[in-house]
CSV table of C-alpha atoms and ligand atoms in Angstrom, one decimal:
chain,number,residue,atom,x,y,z
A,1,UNK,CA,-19.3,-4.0,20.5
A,2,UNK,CA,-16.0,-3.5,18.4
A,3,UNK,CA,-16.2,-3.2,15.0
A,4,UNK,CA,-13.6,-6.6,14.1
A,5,UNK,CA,-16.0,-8.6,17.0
A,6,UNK,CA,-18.8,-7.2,15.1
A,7,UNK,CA,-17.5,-8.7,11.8
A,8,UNK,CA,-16.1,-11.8,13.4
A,9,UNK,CA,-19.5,-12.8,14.2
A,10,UNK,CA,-21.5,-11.9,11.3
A,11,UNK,CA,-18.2,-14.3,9.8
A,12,UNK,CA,-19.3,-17.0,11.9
A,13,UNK,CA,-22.9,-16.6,11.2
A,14,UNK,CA,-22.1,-16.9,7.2
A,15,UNK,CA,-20.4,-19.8,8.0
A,16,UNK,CA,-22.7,-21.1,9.8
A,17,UNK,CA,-25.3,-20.5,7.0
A,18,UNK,CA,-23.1,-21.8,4.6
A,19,UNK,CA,-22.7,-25.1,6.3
A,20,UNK,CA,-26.9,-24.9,6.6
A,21,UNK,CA,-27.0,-24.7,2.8
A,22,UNK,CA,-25.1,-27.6,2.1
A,23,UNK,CA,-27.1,-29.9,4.0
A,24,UNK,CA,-30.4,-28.2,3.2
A,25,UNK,CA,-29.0,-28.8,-0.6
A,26,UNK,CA,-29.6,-25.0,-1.3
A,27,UNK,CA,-25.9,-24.3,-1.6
A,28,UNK,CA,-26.4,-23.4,-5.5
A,29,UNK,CA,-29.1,-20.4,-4.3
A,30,UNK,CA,-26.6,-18.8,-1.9
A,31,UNK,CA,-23.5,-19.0,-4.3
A,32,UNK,CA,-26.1,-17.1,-6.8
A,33,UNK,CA,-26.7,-14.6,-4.6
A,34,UNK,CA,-23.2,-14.4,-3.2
A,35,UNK,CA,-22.3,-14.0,-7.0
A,36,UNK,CA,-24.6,-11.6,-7.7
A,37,UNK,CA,-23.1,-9.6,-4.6
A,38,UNK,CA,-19.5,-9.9,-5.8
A,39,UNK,CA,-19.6,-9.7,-9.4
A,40,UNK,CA,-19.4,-6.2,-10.0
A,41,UNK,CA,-21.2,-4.8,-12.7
A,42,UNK,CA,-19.8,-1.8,-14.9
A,43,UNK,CA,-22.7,0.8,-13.0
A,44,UNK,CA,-21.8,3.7,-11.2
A,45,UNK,CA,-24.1,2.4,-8.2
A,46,UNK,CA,-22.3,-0.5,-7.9
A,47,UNK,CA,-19.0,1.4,-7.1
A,48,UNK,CA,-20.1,3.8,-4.8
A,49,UNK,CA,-21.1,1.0,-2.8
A,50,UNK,CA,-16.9,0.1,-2.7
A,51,UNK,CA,-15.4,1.0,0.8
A,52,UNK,CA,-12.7,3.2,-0.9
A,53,UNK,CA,-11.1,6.1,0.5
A,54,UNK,CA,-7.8,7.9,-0.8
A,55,UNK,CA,-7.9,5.9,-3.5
A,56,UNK,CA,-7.6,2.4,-0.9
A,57,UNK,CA,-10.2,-0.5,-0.4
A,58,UNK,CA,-11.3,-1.0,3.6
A,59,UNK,CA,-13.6,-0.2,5.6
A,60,UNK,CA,-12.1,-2.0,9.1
A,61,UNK,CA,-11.4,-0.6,12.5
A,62,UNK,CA,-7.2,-0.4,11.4
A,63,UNK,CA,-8.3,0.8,7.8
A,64,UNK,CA,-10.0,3.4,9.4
A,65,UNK,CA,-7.9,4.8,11.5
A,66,UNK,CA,-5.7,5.5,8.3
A,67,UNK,CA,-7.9,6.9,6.6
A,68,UNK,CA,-8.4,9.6,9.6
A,69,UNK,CA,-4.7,10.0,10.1
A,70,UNK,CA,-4.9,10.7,6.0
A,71,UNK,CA,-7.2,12.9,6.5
A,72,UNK,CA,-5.2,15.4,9.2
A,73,UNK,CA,-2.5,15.2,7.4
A,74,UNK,CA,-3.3,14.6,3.4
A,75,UNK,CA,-3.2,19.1,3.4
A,76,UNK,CA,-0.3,19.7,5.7
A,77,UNK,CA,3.5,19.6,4.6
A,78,UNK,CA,4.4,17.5,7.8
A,79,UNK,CA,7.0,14.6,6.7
A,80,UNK,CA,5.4,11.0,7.0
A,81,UNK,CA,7.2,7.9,7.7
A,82,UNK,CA,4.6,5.1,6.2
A,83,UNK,CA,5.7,2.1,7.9
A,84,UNK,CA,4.1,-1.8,7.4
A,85,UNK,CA,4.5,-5.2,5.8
A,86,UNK,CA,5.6,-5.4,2.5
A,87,UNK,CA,2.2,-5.4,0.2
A,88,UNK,CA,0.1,-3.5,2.7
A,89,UNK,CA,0.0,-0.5,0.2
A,90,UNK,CA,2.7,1.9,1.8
A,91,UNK,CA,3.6,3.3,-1.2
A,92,UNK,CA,-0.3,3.6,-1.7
A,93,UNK,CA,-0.5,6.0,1.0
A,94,UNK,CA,2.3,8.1,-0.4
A,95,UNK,CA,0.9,8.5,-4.1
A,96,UNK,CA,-2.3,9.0,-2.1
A,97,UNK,CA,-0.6,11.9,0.5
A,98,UNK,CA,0.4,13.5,-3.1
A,99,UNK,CA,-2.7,12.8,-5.3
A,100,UNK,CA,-5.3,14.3,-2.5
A,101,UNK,CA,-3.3,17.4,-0.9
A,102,UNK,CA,-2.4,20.8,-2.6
A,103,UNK,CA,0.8,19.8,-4.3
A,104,UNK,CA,-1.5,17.5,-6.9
A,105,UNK,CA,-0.5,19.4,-9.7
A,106,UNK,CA,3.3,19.1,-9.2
A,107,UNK,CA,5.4,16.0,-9.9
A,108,UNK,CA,5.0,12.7,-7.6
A,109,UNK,CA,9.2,11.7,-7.8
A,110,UNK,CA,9.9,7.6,-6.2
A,111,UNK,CA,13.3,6.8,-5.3
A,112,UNK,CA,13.8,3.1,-4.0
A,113,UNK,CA,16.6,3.9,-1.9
A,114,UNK,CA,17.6,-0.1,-1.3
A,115,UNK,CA,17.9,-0.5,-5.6
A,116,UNK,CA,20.4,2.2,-6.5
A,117,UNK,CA,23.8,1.7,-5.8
A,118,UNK,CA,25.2,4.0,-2.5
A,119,UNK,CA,27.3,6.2,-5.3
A,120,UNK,CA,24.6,6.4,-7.5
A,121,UNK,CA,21.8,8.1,-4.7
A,122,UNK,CA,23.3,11.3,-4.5
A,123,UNK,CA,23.1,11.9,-8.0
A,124,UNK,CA,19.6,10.5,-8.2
A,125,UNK,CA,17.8,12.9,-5.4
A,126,UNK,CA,20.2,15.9,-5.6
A,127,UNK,CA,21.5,16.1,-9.3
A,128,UNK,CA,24.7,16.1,-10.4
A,129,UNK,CA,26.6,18.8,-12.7
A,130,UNK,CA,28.5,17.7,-15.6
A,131,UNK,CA,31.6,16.3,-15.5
A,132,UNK,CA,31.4,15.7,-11.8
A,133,UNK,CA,31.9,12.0,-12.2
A,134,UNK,CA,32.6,9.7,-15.0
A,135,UNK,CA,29.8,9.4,-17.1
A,136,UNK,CA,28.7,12.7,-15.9
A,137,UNK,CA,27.7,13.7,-19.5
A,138,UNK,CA,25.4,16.7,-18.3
A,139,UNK,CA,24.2,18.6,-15.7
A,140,UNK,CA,21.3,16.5,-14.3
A,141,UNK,CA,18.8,17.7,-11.7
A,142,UNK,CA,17.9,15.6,-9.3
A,143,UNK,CA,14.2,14.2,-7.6
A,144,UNK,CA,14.7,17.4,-5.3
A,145,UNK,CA,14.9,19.9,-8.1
A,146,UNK,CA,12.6,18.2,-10.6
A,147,UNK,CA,9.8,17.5,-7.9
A,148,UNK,CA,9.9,21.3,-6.5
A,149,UNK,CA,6.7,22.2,-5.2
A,150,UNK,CA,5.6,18.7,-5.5
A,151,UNK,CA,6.6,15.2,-3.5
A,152,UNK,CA,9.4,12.9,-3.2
A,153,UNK,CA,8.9,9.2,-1.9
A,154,UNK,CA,12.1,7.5,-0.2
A,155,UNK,CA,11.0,4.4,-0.6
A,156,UNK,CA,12.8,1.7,1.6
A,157,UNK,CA,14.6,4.2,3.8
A,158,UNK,CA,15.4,1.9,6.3
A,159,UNK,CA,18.2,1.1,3.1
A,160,UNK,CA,19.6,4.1,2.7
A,161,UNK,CA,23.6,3.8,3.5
A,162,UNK,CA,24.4,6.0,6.7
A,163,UNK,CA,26.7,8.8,4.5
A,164,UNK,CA,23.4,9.6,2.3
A,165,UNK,CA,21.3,9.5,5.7
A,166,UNK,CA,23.6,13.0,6.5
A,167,UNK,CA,23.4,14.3,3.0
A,168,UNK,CA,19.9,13.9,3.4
A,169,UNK,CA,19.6,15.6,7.1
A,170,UNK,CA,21.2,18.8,5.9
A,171,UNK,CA,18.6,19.1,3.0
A,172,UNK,CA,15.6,18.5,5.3
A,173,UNK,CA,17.5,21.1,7.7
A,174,UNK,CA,18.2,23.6,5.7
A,175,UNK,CA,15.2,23.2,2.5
A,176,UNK,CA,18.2,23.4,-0.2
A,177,UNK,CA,20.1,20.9,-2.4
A,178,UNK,CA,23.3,21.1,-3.6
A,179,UNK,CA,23.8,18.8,-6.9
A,180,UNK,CA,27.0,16.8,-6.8
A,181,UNK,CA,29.9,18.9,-8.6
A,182,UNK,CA,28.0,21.9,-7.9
A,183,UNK,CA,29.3,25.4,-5.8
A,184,UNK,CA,26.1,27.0,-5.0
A,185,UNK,CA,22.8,25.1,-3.5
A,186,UNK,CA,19.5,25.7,-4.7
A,187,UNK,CA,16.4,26.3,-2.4
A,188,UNK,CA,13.7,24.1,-3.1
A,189,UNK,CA,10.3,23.0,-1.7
A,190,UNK,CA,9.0,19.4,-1.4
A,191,UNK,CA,7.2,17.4,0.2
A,192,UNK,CA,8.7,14.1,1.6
A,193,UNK,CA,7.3,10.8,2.7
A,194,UNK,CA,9.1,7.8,3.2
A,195,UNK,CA,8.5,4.6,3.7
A,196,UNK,CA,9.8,1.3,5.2
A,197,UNK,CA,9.0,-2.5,6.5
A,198,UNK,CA,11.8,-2.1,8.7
A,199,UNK,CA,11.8,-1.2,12.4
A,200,UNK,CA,13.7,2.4,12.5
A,201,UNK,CA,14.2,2.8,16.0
A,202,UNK,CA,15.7,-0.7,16.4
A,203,UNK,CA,17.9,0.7,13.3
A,204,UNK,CA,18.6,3.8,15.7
A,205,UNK,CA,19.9,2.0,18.9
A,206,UNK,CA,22.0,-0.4,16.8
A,207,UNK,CA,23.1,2.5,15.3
A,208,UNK,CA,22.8,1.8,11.8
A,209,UNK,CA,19.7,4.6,11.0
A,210,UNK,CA,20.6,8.4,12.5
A,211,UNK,CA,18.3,9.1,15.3
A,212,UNK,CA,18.1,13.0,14.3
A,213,UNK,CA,17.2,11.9,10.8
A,214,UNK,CA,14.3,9.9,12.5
A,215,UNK,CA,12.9,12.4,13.6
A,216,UNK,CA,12.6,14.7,11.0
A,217,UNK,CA,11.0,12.2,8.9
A,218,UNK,CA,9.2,10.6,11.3
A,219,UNK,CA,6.5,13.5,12.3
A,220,UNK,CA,3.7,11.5,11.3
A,221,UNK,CA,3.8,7.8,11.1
A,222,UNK,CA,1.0,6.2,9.3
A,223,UNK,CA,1.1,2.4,10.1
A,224,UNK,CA,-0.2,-0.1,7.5
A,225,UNK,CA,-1.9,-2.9,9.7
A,226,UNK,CA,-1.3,-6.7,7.9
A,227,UNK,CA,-4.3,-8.0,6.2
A,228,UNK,CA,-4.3,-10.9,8.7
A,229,UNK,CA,-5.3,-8.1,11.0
A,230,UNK,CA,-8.1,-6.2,8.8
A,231,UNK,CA,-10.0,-9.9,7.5
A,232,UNK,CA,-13.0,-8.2,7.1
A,233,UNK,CA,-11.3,-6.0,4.1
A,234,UNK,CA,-10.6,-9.4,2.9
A,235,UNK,CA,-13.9,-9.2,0.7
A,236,UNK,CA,-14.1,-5.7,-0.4
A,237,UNK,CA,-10.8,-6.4,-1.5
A,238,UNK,CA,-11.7,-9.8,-3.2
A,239,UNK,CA,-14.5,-8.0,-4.9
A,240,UNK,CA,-11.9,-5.0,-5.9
A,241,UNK,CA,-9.3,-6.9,-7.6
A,242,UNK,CA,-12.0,-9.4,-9.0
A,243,UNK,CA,-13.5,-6.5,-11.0
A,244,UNK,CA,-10.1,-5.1,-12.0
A,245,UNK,CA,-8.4,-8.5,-13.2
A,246,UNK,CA,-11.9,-9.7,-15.1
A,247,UNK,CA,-11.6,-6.2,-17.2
A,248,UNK,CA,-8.0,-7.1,-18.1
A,249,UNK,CA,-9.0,-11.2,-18.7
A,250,UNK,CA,-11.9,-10.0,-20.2
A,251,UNK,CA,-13.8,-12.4,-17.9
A,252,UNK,CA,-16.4,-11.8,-15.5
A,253,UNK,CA,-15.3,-13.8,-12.2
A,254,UNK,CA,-16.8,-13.7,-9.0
A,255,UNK,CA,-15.7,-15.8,-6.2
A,256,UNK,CA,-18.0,-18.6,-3.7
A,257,UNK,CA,-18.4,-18.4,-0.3
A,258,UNK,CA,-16.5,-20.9,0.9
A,259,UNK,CA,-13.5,-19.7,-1.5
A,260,UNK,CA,-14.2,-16.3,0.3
A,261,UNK,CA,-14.2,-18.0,3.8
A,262,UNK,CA,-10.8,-19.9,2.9
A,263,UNK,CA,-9.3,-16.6,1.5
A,264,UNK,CA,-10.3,-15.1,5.0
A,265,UNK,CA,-8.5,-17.6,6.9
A,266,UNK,CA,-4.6,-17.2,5.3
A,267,UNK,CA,-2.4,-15.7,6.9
A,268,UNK,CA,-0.9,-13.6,3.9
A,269,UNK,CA,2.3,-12.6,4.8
A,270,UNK,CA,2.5,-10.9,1.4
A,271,UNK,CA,-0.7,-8.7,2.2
A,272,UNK,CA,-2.3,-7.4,-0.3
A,273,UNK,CA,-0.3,-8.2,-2.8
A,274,UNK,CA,-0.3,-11.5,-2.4
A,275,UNK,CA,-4.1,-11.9,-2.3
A,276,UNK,CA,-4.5,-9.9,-6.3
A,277,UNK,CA,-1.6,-12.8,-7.3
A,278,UNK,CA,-3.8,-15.4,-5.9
A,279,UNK,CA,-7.0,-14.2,-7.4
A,280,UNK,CA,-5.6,-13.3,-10.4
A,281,UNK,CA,-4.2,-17.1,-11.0
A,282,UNK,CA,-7.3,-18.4,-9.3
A,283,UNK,CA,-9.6,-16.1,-11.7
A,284,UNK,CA,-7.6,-18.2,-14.9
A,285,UNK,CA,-8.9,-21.5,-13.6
A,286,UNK,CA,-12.1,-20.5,-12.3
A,287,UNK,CA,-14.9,-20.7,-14.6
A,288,UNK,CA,-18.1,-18.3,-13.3
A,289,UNK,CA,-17.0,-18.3,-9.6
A,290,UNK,CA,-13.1,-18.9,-7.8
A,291,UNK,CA,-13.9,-22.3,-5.9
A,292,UNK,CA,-11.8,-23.5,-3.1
A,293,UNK,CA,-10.1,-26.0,-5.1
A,294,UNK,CA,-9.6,-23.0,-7.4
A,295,UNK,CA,-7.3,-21.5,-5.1
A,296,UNK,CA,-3.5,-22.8,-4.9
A,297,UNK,CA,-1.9,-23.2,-1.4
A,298,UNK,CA,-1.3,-20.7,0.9
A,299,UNK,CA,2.2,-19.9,1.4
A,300,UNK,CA,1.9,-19.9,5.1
A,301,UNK,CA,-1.2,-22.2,5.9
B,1,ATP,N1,-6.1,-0.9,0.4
B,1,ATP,C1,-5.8,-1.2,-0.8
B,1,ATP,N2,-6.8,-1.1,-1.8
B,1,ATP,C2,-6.5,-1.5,-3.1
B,1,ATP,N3,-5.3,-1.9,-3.5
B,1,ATP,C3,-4.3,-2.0,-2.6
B,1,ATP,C4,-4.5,-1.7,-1.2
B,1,ATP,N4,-3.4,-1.9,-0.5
B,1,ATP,C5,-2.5,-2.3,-1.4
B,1,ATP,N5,-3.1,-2.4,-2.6
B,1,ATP,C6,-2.4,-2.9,-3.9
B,1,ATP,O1,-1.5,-3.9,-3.5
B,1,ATP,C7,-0.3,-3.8,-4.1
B,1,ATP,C8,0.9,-3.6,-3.1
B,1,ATP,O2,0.7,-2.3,-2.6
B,1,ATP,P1,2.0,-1.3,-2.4
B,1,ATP,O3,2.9,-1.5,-3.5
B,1,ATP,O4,1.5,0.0,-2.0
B,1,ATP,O5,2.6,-2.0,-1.1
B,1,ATP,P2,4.0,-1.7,-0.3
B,1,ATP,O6,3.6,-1.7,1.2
B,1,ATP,O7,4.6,-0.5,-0.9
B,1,ATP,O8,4.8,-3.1,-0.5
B,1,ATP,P3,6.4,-3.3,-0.5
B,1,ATP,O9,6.9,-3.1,0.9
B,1,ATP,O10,6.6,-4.7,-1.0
B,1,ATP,O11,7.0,-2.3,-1.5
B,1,ATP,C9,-0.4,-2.7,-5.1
B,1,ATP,O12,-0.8,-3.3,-6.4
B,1,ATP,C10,-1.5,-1.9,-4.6
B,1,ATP,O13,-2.2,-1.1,-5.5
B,2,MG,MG1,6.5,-0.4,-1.8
């Protein structure tokens, strides 16, 4: 039996019991065990029990499968193209490709390459030397220098404009940088992992993404299933944020069964992200437990 048939069941089951409980009036003993189960006290036994691996909540079949591709690849120098949803932890995966290889102790550098203007770019990953441009007040190096024997994250690839997409080729190619304004290149050693929500190969037949620059990024592709996908995460997750947002609130909040069961059926096109905005504003109204009623509307019901 499949793991996600497995956890459908036991789903059903719970609801089942659930709906048991209400008629048997015992509803107020299961959403004190239930709370027991989800509050998370401040012991370390309590967090080892966390599904957490690479510094990432989940324990389903898709979350797993990441976490094994992490795991042949988390050592290597490979390139890794993290693809997925927005909010299904992409840039996660690249802190965590950083935080648990051999290049820990070197600098983690994020460009988003959709937020900085085309012009700008250049400057930003490959440095600049003074007076190259207006406003060129000093030589600058850029995230290729200043990450050397550490990691740079292209965040948003899928945005970089097609005359950087070159720029960027020869570097891979050819493991130097030239800054902009400069004569002489510099030979440098990082890591790179990008990461998009957009679908690069479609973006190489319509010829708006180079095919060659694909590939050289693209040796590894981790894919990010969507939540909708991975429900059975839906309560470690819950129980995750829960702890994290009633340390900032200063609150202890745990969250019913039947909130639980209503979380598990959203469709959450903003993934994870969107489920620790509506805990978090469902933790301010909730008083000991999130309640259904706790819970604002879904975006997509
Ligand atoms: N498996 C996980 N465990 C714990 N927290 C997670 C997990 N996945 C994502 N998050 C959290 O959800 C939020 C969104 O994750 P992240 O920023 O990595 O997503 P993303 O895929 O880069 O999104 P976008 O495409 O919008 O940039 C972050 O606060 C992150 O810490
Ligand atoms: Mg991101």
């Amino acid at each position: 039996m499949s793991e996600s048939v497995k956890k459908d069941e036991l789903r059903a089951r719970l609801e089942r019991l659930v709906e048991d409980a209400r008629r048997d009036g015992r509803l107020a003993e299961l959403e004190q065990i239930f709370r027991s189960l989800t509050t998370v006290p401040d012991t370390a036994a309590s967090t080892g029990e966390m599904p957490m691996r690479f510094g990432m909540v989940g324990d389903s079949a898709p979350m797993q499968a990441v976490f094994k591709l992490l795991e042949r690849v988390v050592e290597s120098d490979v390139s890794v193209l993290v693809h997925g949803e927005t909010g299904t932890g992409k840039e996660l995966v690249a802190q965590a490709l950083h935080k648990y290889g051999h290049r820990k102790a070197k600098p983690f550098l994020a460009e988003n390459c959709a937020a900085v203007p085309a012009n700008l770019l250049e400057s930003e990953l490959f440095g600049h030397k003074k007076g190259s441009f207006t406003g060129a007040i000093a030589d600058r190096p850029g995230h290729f220098v200043a990450a050397d024997g550490g990691t740079v994250f292209l965040d948003e690839i899928g945005d970089m404009p097609l005359a950087m997409q070159s720029k960027l080729l020869r570097v891979l190619q050819d493991g130097e940088v030239r800054a902009v304004g400069a004569n002489t290149s510099k030979k440098v050693d990082v890591r790179v992992v990008a990461a998009t929500n957009k679908d690069l190969v479609a973006m190489c037949k319509a010829g708006t993404f180079r095919e060659d620059l694909y590939f050289r990024l693209n040796v590894v592709t981790i894919t990010l299933p969507p939540l909708r996908e991975r429900k059975g995460d839906i309560a470690h997750l819950t129980q995750f944020f829960l702890k994290k947002i009633g340390a900032e609130m200063n609150k202890q909040v745990a969250v019913t069964p039947e909130a639980l069961i209503v979380l598990e059926g959203w469709k959450w096109p903003g993934n994870v992200r969107e489920l620790d905005n509506v805990l978090r504003r469902a933790a301010v109204f909730a008083r000991e437990a999130i309640r259904p009623e706790d819970i604002g509307p879904p975006i997509v019901p």
